[in-house]
């Protein structure tokens, strides 16, 4: 079996994972967190440089028989993508391994298909930066809808930062929302299969309500928006499976709402384990394997990054 090392560094997480055939031998990560601020690119890059050798050596477990190194080449923060690409190039030279650059968003999607029984799903990719409804249609992944401003995770983190919840705020908002009882009427922005969160972010700053109720109302409102666009994409494409990916998909309330919608229309709902929802290197190794088997490798000299590549450009 070909042993593949995956390296993830698009944003807050630096990760490394080892894949042997269909089996992950390791999946190690260290994510930037902060009490006061959000993802400042230079601060996140400093974090990755600090943890890089530890994460890589834990993932490699002393092995040197690495035949392929896959790294996240796009999309993401230029500051942090460069660190993963540099590590991949250095290790490729050291191990005499082949290099594969992969798109992080497609990695989220493909790992979901590997870890569940999903075959041809509509995919809700709800992460920090990205909020997209994607499906494979006529030969490529196409984006049916997306956020018109910020990603849903960034929206939650921005709101949380203003309330002193630190970064990342999503899990803390989920915990507070469980104690909320009152549904506050909030702006709901769905345009076709697109969403937007900016107006809502401005509105909640003006509220003078208990934080638990605001968190509860925020979740109910933004997740209803996401479920609505997923249902529209299912109806439009005629597909009958929904697959979740991205860190926000760890949220149990979002999972429950998606599951209810699927049940109501006779569709199958899929969600992989949290370890594969948040940014992780296992998914980079897995897409690296798929890509390598198609013969798509890059030379060390060509192994660059593409911070702005879109899912539908691949
Ligand atoms: P990713 O970029 O895919 O790793 O996702 C990171 C984003 O997921 C951050 O914005 C987090 O706040 C968000 N997140 C993580 N866990 C949860 C949760 N349980 N509920 C809502 N958002 C979450
Ligand atoms: Mg991601």
Short mmCIF file of C-alpha atoms and ligand atoms in Angstrom, two decimals:
data_model
loop_
_atom_site.label_atom_id
_atom_site.label_comp_id
_atom_site.label_asym_id
_atom_site.label_seq_id
_atom_site.Cartn_x
_atom_site.Cartn_y
_atom_site.Cartn_z
CA UNK A 1 0.00 0.00 0.00
CA UNK A 2 1.13 3.55 -0.72
CA UNK A 3 1.71 5.49 2.49
CA UNK A 4 0.46 9.07 2.19
CA UNK A 5 1.21 12.00 4.49
CA UNK A 6 -1.41 14.78 4.49
CA UNK A 7 -0.62 18.32 5.67
CA UNK A 8 -3.33 20.90 6.47
CA UNK A 9 -2.60 24.61 6.99
CA UNK A 10 -5.33 26.70 5.32
CA UNK A 11 -6.41 28.62 8.43
CA UNK A 12 -6.48 28.13 12.22
CA UNK A 13 -5.41 24.46 12.16
CA UNK A 14 -2.02 22.95 11.48
CA UNK A 15 -2.51 19.21 11.00
CA UNK A 16 -0.71 16.12 9.75
CA UNK A 17 -2.10 12.64 9.09
CA UNK A 18 -0.82 9.35 7.76
CA UNK A 19 -2.94 7.20 5.46
CA UNK A 20 -2.26 3.57 4.59
CA UNK A 21 -4.72 2.37 1.93
CA UNK A 22 -8.13 3.13 3.44
CA UNK A 23 -6.88 3.35 7.02
CA UNK A 24 -5.67 6.40 8.91
CA UNK A 25 -2.60 5.58 11.01
CA UNK A 26 -2.67 9.04 12.60
CA UNK A 27 -4.61 12.30 12.45
CA UNK A 28 -2.91 14.97 14.56
CA UNK A 29 -3.71 18.67 14.80
CA UNK A 30 -3.07 21.78 16.81
CA UNK A 31 -5.45 24.72 16.33
CA UNK A 32 -4.93 28.41 17.06
CA UNK A 33 -7.20 29.73 19.81
CA UNK A 34 -7.42 33.15 21.46
CA UNK A 35 -9.17 34.69 24.45
CA UNK A 36 -9.28 38.19 22.93
CA UNK A 37 -8.91 38.25 19.18
CA UNK A 38 -9.93 36.45 15.99
CA UNK A 39 -7.73 34.90 13.31
CA UNK A 40 -5.01 37.50 12.69
CA UNK A 41 -3.02 35.90 9.83
CA UNK A 42 0.45 36.67 11.24
CA UNK A 43 -0.53 35.38 14.71
CA UNK A 44 -1.94 32.17 13.21
CA UNK A 45 1.21 31.71 11.11
CA UNK A 46 3.35 32.10 14.26
CA UNK A 47 1.21 29.41 15.92
CA UNK A 48 1.73 26.99 13.02
CA UNK A 49 5.49 27.51 13.00
CA UNK A 50 5.56 26.85 16.75
CA UNK A 51 3.63 23.54 16.57
CA UNK A 52 4.80 22.29 13.15
CA UNK A 53 7.60 19.93 14.13
CA UNK A 54 5.66 18.45 17.04
CA UNK A 55 2.53 17.79 14.95
CA UNK A 56 4.55 16.30 12.08
CA UNK A 57 6.62 14.00 14.27
CA UNK A 58 3.53 12.76 16.16
CA UNK A 59 1.79 12.02 12.85
CA UNK A 60 4.80 10.37 11.20
CA UNK A 61 5.43 8.04 14.17
CA UNK A 62 9.05 7.62 13.07
CA UNK A 63 8.13 6.32 9.61
CA UNK A 64 10.19 7.37 6.61
CA UNK A 65 8.59 5.14 3.95
CA UNK A 66 6.30 7.96 2.79
CA UNK A 67 5.59 7.72 -0.93
CA UNK A 68 3.19 10.64 -1.38
CA UNK A 69 2.83 13.95 0.45
CA UNK A 70 -0.46 15.79 -0.03
CA UNK A 71 -0.79 19.37 1.19
CA UNK A 72 -3.64 21.88 1.15
CA UNK A 73 -2.67 24.20 -1.72
CA UNK A 74 -5.94 26.19 -1.77
CA UNK A 75 -7.97 28.13 -0.68
CA UNK A 76 -6.97 29.85 2.55
CA UNK A 77 -4.71 32.40 4.20
CA UNK A 78 -1.54 33.01 2.17
CA UNK A 79 0.47 33.30 5.39
CA UNK A 80 -0.45 29.82 6.60
CA UNK A 81 -0.79 27.98 3.26
CA UNK A 82 2.88 28.82 2.59
CA UNK A 83 3.94 27.09 5.81
CA UNK A 84 2.22 23.81 4.89
CA UNK A 85 3.54 23.95 1.32
CA UNK A 86 7.10 24.62 2.52
CA UNK A 87 6.93 21.71 4.98
CA UNK A 88 5.55 19.45 2.22
CA UNK A 89 8.35 20.42 -0.18
CA UNK A 90 11.08 19.90 2.43
CA UNK A 91 9.71 16.49 3.45
CA UNK A 92 9.20 15.42 -0.19
CA UNK A 93 12.90 16.03 -0.76
CA UNK A 94 13.88 14.23 2.44
CA UNK A 95 11.71 11.14 1.80
CA UNK A 96 11.96 11.15 -2.01
CA UNK A 97 8.13 11.36 -2.05
CA UNK A 98 5.77 12.54 -4.79
CA UNK A 99 3.87 15.79 -4.10
CA UNK A 100 0.16 16.46 -4.56
CA UNK A 101 -1.53 19.84 -3.92
CA UNK A 102 -5.25 19.63 -3.10
CA UNK A 103 -8.24 21.95 -2.68
CA UNK A 104 -9.31 22.09 0.97
CA UNK A 105 -13.06 22.48 0.26
CA UNK A 106 -13.15 19.40 -1.95
CA UNK A 107 -11.21 17.54 0.73
CA UNK A 108 -14.06 18.29 3.21
CA UNK A 109 -16.51 16.87 0.71
CA UNK A 110 -14.56 13.74 -0.22
CA UNK A 111 -13.79 12.76 3.38
CA UNK A 112 -17.53 13.01 4.12
CA UNK A 113 -18.22 10.56 1.30
CA UNK A 114 -15.48 8.22 2.57
CA UNK A 115 -16.69 8.29 6.18
CA UNK A 116 -20.42 7.90 5.41
CA UNK A 117 -22.41 5.95 2.82
CA UNK A 118 -23.14 9.13 0.81
CA UNK A 119 -22.83 8.57 -2.95
CA UNK A 120 -24.01 11.67 -4.79
CA UNK A 121 -25.10 14.19 -2.16
CA UNK A 122 -25.91 17.85 -1.96
CA UNK A 123 -23.15 19.08 0.33
CA UNK A 124 -23.51 21.84 2.91
CA UNK A 125 -20.04 23.17 3.64
CA UNK A 126 -20.41 25.33 6.73
CA UNK A 127 -17.04 26.38 8.11
CA UNK A 128 -15.32 29.52 9.36
CA UNK A 129 -14.68 31.19 6.03
CA UNK A 130 -16.90 29.13 3.74
CA UNK A 131 -20.63 28.66 3.51
CA UNK A 132 -21.52 26.90 0.28
CA UNK A 133 -24.10 24.49 -1.05
CA UNK A 134 -22.27 22.26 -3.51
CA UNK A 135 -23.24 19.34 -5.73
CA UNK A 136 -21.57 17.33 -8.47
CA UNK A 137 -23.37 18.16 -11.70
CA UNK A 138 -22.37 17.53 -15.32
CA UNK A 139 -18.74 16.62 -14.69
CA UNK A 140 -17.70 18.93 -11.86
CA UNK A 141 -18.52 20.27 -8.43
CA UNK A 142 -20.76 23.30 -8.76
CA UNK A 143 -21.68 25.88 -6.16
CA UNK A 144 -25.45 26.24 -6.10
CA UNK A 145 -25.49 28.80 -3.33
CA UNK A 146 -23.09 30.54 -1.00
CA UNK A 147 -22.76 33.35 1.48
CA UNK A 148 -22.76 36.80 -0.06
CA UNK A 149 -20.61 38.21 2.73
CA UNK A 150 -18.98 36.24 5.59
CA UNK A 151 -18.92 32.52 6.31
CA UNK A 152 -21.38 31.33 8.98
CA UNK A 153 -18.49 30.36 11.29
CA UNK A 154 -16.88 33.79 10.94
CA UNK A 155 -20.26 35.32 11.69
CA UNK A 156 -20.59 33.24 14.88
CA UNK A 157 -16.98 34.03 15.85
CA UNK A 158 -17.43 37.79 15.24
CA UNK A 159 -20.59 37.84 17.32
CA UNK A 160 -18.88 35.78 20.03
CA UNK A 161 -15.80 38.01 20.07
CA UNK A 162 -17.99 41.07 20.72
CA UNK A 163 -19.54 39.18 23.67
CA UNK A 164 -16.11 38.20 25.06
CA UNK A 165 -16.43 34.49 24.19
CA UNK A 166 -12.96 34.23 22.56
CA UNK A 167 -12.05 32.27 19.40
CA UNK A 168 -13.57 29.95 18.28
CA UNK A 169 -16.97 31.00 19.62
CA UNK A 170 -19.19 28.44 17.85
CA UNK A 171 -19.08 25.74 20.55
CA UNK A 172 -19.67 28.34 23.31
CA UNK A 173 -22.66 29.77 21.45
CA UNK A 174 -24.06 26.24 21.10
CA UNK A 175 -23.75 25.67 24.87
CA UNK A 176 -25.36 29.04 25.74
CA UNK A 177 -28.17 28.49 23.19
CA UNK A 178 -29.28 25.38 25.09
CA UNK A 179 -30.25 27.65 28.02
CA UNK A 180 -32.15 30.14 25.82
CA UNK A 181 -35.97 30.11 25.84
CA UNK A 182 -37.13 33.24 24.00
CA UNK A 183 -37.04 33.41 20.20
CA UNK A 184 -36.11 36.98 19.24
CA UNK A 185 -37.18 38.11 15.78
CA UNK A 186 -33.96 38.57 13.75
CA UNK A 187 -33.20 39.48 10.10
CA UNK A 188 -33.43 36.41 7.85
CA UNK A 189 -31.49 36.76 4.56
CA UNK A 190 -31.92 34.12 1.91
CA UNK A 191 -31.64 35.11 -1.75
CA UNK A 192 -32.28 32.13 -3.99
CA UNK A 193 -29.71 29.64 -2.71
CA UNK A 194 -27.43 32.37 -1.30
CA UNK A 195 -27.29 33.60 2.28
CA UNK A 196 -25.91 36.65 4.05
CA UNK A 197 -25.10 37.34 7.69
CA UNK A 198 -23.82 40.94 7.81
CA UNK A 199 -27.18 42.58 8.55
CA UNK A 200 -27.85 40.09 11.32
CA UNK A 201 -24.43 40.79 12.88
CA UNK A 202 -25.23 44.52 12.96
CA UNK A 203 -28.71 43.91 14.38
CA UNK A 204 -27.65 41.71 17.29
CA UNK A 205 -25.23 44.37 18.50
CA UNK A 206 -28.22 46.59 19.24
CA UNK A 207 -30.11 43.97 21.29
CA UNK A 208 -30.47 44.26 25.02
CA UNK A 209 -31.56 40.69 25.82
CA UNK A 210 -30.01 37.86 27.88
CA UNK A 211 -27.03 36.31 26.00
CA UNK A 212 -28.59 32.82 26.21
CA UNK A 213 -31.71 34.05 24.35
CA UNK A 214 -29.62 35.85 21.75
CA UNK A 215 -27.50 32.72 21.15
CA UNK A 216 -30.62 30.57 20.88
CA UNK A 217 -32.28 32.99 18.44
CA UNK A 218 -29.11 33.38 16.38
CA UNK A 219 -28.79 29.61 15.96
CA UNK A 220 -32.47 29.12 15.12
CA UNK A 221 -32.34 31.92 12.53
CA UNK A 222 -29.05 31.18 10.73
CA UNK A 223 -29.51 27.41 10.73
CA UNK A 224 -33.05 27.82 9.31
CA UNK A 225 -31.47 29.85 6.50
CA UNK A 226 -28.94 27.07 5.81
CA UNK A 227 -31.58 24.34 5.91
CA UNK A 228 -33.80 26.31 3.53
CA UNK A 229 -31.05 26.65 0.90
CA UNK A 230 -30.11 22.97 1.25
CA UNK A 231 -33.70 21.94 0.69
CA UNK A 232 -33.91 24.18 -2.38
CA UNK A 233 -30.70 22.60 -3.75
CA UNK A 234 -32.09 19.10 -3.15
CA UNK A 235 -35.32 20.00 -4.96
CA UNK A 236 -33.44 21.66 -7.83
CA UNK A 237 -30.88 18.91 -8.42
CA UNK A 238 -33.27 16.03 -7.76
CA UNK A 239 -30.69 14.45 -5.45
CA UNK A 240 -31.84 12.64 -2.34
CA UNK A 241 -28.87 12.85 0.03
CA UNK A 242 -27.51 15.70 2.16
CA UNK A 243 -23.95 15.59 3.50
CA UNK A 244 -22.55 18.06 6.05
CA UNK A 245 -18.97 19.31 6.33
CA UNK A 246 -17.02 22.11 8.02
CA UNK A 247 -16.60 23.05 11.69
CA UNK A 248 -20.07 24.60 12.11
CA UNK A 249 -21.54 21.22 11.10
CA UNK A 250 -20.40 19.92 14.53
CA UNK A 251 -23.36 21.84 15.93
CA UNK A 252 -26.02 19.37 17.11
CA UNK A 253 -28.89 21.79 16.55
CA UNK A 254 -27.85 22.31 12.91
CA UNK A 255 -27.55 18.52 12.51
CA UNK A 256 -31.04 18.01 14.00
CA UNK A 257 -32.63 20.64 11.76
CA UNK A 258 -30.99 19.16 8.64
CA UNK A 259 -32.03 15.68 9.70
CA UNK A 260 -35.69 16.77 10.16
CA UNK A 261 -35.76 18.45 6.76
CA UNK A 262 -34.34 15.32 5.09
CA UNK A 263 -36.82 13.11 6.89
CA UNK A 264 -39.73 15.29 5.78
CA UNK A 265 -38.77 14.95 2.11
CA UNK A 266 -37.58 11.33 2.19
CA UNK A 267 -33.89 12.18 1.71
CA UNK A 268 -30.94 10.58 3.50
CA UNK A 269 -28.95 12.69 5.94
CA UNK A 270 -25.20 12.06 6.38
CA UNK A 271 -22.74 13.58 8.82
CA UNK A 272 -19.23 12.24 9.55
CA UNK A 273 -17.62 12.32 13.03
CA UNK A 274 -16.51 15.74 14.38
CA UNK A 275 -12.85 14.83 13.82
CA UNK A 276 -13.56 14.86 10.05
CA UNK A 277 -15.88 17.91 10.10
CA UNK A 278 -13.42 20.46 11.48
CA UNK A 279 -10.26 21.25 9.55
CA UNK A 280 -8.08 18.13 9.61
CA UNK A 281 -5.20 16.58 7.70
CA UNK A 282 -6.85 13.18 7.26
CA UNK A 283 -9.10 14.67 4.57
CA UNK A 284 -6.04 16.17 2.81
CA UNK A 285 -4.33 12.76 2.79
CA UNK A 286 -7.53 11.13 1.49
CA UNK A 287 -8.02 13.61 -1.38
CA UNK A 288 -4.26 13.29 -1.99
CA UNK A 289 -4.74 9.56 -2.51
CA UNK A 290 -7.66 10.07 -4.92
CA UNK A 291 -5.67 12.72 -6.83
CA UNK A 292 -2.46 10.65 -6.90
CA UNK A 293 -4.34 7.66 -8.28
CA UNK A 294 -5.48 9.90 -11.16
CA UNK A 295 -1.79 10.67 -11.83
CA UNK A 296 -1.89 14.32 -10.76
CA UNK A 297 1.37 15.16 -9.00
CA UNK A 298 3.44 18.37 -8.94
CA UNK A 299 7.21 18.86 -8.92
CA UNK A 300 8.89 20.42 -5.88
CA UNK A 301 9.53 23.57 -7.94
CA UNK A 302 5.86 23.84 -8.98
CA UNK A 303 4.36 23.03 -5.58
CA UNK A 304 2.80 26.42 -4.91
CA UNK A 305 -0.37 27.76 -3.30
CA UNK A 306 -3.55 29.37 -4.60
CA UNK A 307 -5.27 31.27 -1.75
CA UNK A 308 -8.34 32.25 -3.80
CA UNK A 309 -9.15 29.08 -5.76
CA UNK A 310 -12.88 28.32 -5.76
CA UNK A 311 -14.46 24.88 -5.46
CA UNK A 312 -15.96 25.14 -8.95
CA UNK A 313 -12.57 25.95 -10.52
CA UNK A 314 -11.18 22.51 -9.72
P1 LIG B 1 -13.42 24.90 10.18
O1 LIG B 1 -12.85 26.16 9.54
O2 LIG B 1 -14.13 24.04 9.21
O3 LIG B 1 -12.47 24.15 11.04
O4 LIG B 1 -14.55 25.43 11.17
C1 LIG B 1 -14.25 26.36 12.19
C2 LIG B 1 -15.52 27.10 12.56
O5 LIG B 1 -16.46 26.17 13.13
C3 LIG B 1 -15.30 28.19 13.59
O6 LIG B 1 -15.91 29.36 13.10
C4 LIG B 1 -16.03 27.67 14.83
O7 LIG B 1 -16.60 28.68 15.62
C5 LIG B 1 -17.10 26.79 14.21
N1 LIG B 1 -17.61 25.74 15.11
C6 LIG B 1 -16.93 24.72 15.67
N2 LIG B 1 -17.73 23.98 16.47
C7 LIG B 1 -18.97 24.55 16.41
C8 LIG B 1 -20.24 24.29 17.02
N3 LIG B 1 -20.39 23.27 17.86
N4 LIG B 1 -21.28 25.09 16.70
C9 LIG B 1 -21.12 26.12 15.84
N5 LIG B 1 -19.96 26.43 15.26
C10 LIG B 1 -18.89 25.67 15.54
MG1 LIG B 2 -12.34 23.97 6.41
#
